Short mmCIF file of C-alpha atoms in Angstrom, two decimals:
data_model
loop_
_atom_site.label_atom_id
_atom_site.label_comp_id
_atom_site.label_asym_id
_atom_site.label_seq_id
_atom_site.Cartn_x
_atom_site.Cartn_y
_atom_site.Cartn_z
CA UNK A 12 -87.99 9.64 11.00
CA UNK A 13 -89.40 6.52 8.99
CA UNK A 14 -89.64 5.82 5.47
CA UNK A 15 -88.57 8.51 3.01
CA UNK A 16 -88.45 6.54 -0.13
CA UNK A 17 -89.03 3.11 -1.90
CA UNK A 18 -87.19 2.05 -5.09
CA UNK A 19 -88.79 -0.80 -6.73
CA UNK A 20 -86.22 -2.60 -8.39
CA UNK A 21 -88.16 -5.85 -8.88
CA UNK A 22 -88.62 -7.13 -12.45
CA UNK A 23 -91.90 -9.55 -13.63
CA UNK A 24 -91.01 -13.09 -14.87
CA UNK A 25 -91.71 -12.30 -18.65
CA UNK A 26 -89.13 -8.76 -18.12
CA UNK A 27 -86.51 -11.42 -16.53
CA UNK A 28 -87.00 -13.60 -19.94
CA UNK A 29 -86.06 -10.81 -22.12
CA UNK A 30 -82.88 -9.60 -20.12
CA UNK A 31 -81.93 -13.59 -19.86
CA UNK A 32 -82.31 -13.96 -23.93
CA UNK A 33 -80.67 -10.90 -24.40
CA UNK A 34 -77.44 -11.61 -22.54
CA UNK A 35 -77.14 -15.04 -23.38
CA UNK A 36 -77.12 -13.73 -27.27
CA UNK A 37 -75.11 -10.44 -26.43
CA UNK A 38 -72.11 -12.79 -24.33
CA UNK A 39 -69.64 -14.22 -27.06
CA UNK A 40 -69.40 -17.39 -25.48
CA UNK A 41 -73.31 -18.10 -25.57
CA UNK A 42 -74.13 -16.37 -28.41
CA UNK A 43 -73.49 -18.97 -31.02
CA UNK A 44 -76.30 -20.84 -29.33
CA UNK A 45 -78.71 -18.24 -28.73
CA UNK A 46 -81.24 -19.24 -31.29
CA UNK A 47 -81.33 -22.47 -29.82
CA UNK A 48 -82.26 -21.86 -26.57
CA UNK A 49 -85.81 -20.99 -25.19
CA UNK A 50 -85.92 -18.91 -22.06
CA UNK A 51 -88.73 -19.62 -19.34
CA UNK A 52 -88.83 -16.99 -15.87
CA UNK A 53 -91.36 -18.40 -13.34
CA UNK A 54 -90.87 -16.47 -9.65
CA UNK A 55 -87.18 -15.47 -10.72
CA UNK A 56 -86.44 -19.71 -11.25
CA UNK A 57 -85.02 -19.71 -14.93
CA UNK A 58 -85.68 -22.56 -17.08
CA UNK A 59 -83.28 -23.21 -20.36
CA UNK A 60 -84.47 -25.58 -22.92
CA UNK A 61 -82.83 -26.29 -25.57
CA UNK A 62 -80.59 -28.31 -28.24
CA UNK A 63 -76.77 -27.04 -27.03
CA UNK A 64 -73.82 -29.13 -27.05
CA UNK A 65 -73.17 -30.22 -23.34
CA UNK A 66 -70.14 -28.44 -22.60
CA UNK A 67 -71.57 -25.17 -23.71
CA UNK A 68 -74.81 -25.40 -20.72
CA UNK A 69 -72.61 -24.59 -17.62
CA UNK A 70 -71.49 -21.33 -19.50
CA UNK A 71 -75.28 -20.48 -20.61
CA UNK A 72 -76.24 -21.39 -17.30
CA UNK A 73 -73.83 -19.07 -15.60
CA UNK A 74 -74.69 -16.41 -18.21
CA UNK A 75 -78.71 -16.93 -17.01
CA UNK A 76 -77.62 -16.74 -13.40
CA UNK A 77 -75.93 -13.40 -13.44
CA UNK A 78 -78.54 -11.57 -14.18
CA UNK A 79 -80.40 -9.54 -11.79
CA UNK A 80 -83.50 -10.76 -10.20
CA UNK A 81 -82.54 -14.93 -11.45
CA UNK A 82 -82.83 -16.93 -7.84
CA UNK A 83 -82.01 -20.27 -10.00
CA UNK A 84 -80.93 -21.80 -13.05
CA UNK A 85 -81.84 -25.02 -14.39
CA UNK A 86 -81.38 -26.67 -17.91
CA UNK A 87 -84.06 -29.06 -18.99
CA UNK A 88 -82.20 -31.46 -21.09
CA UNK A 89 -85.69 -33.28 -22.76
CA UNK A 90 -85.60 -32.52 -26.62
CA UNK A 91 -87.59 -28.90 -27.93
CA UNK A 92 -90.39 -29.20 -29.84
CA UNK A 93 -89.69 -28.29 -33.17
#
């Protein structure tokens, strides 16, 4: 009876930003933008930012979603710093 193991399959924010990058420059449809895009995990909320043609954010944005651990996806449209 009771607890005979714990798996700890939870992932810190700056973990999440690497496996977000990663898959958004490892899909073929996101990849051409990967470079351009800067990746921001706080509490599993993603944050895109980035200079991407509009039709191209609802694919990065389902790219960012499907990965493990994401709660949300947003895309902050204001310019990137250069």
């Amino acid at each position: 009876p009771g607890v005979r193991e714990v798996f700890n399959n939870l992932l810190v924010d700056s973990q999440l930003e690497e496996e977000v990058a990663r898959r958004i420059a490892s899909d073929p449809q996101t990849r051409p933008w990967a470079r351009s895009i800067r990746v921001q995990v706080i509490r599993g909320q993603v944050r895109l930012k980035g200079n991407v043609p509009p039709e191209a954010r609802e694919t990065i944005r389902k790219v960012a979603a499907g990965t493990p651990g994401i709660l949300g996806v947003e895309f902050d449209e204001r310019a990137m710093p250069v």
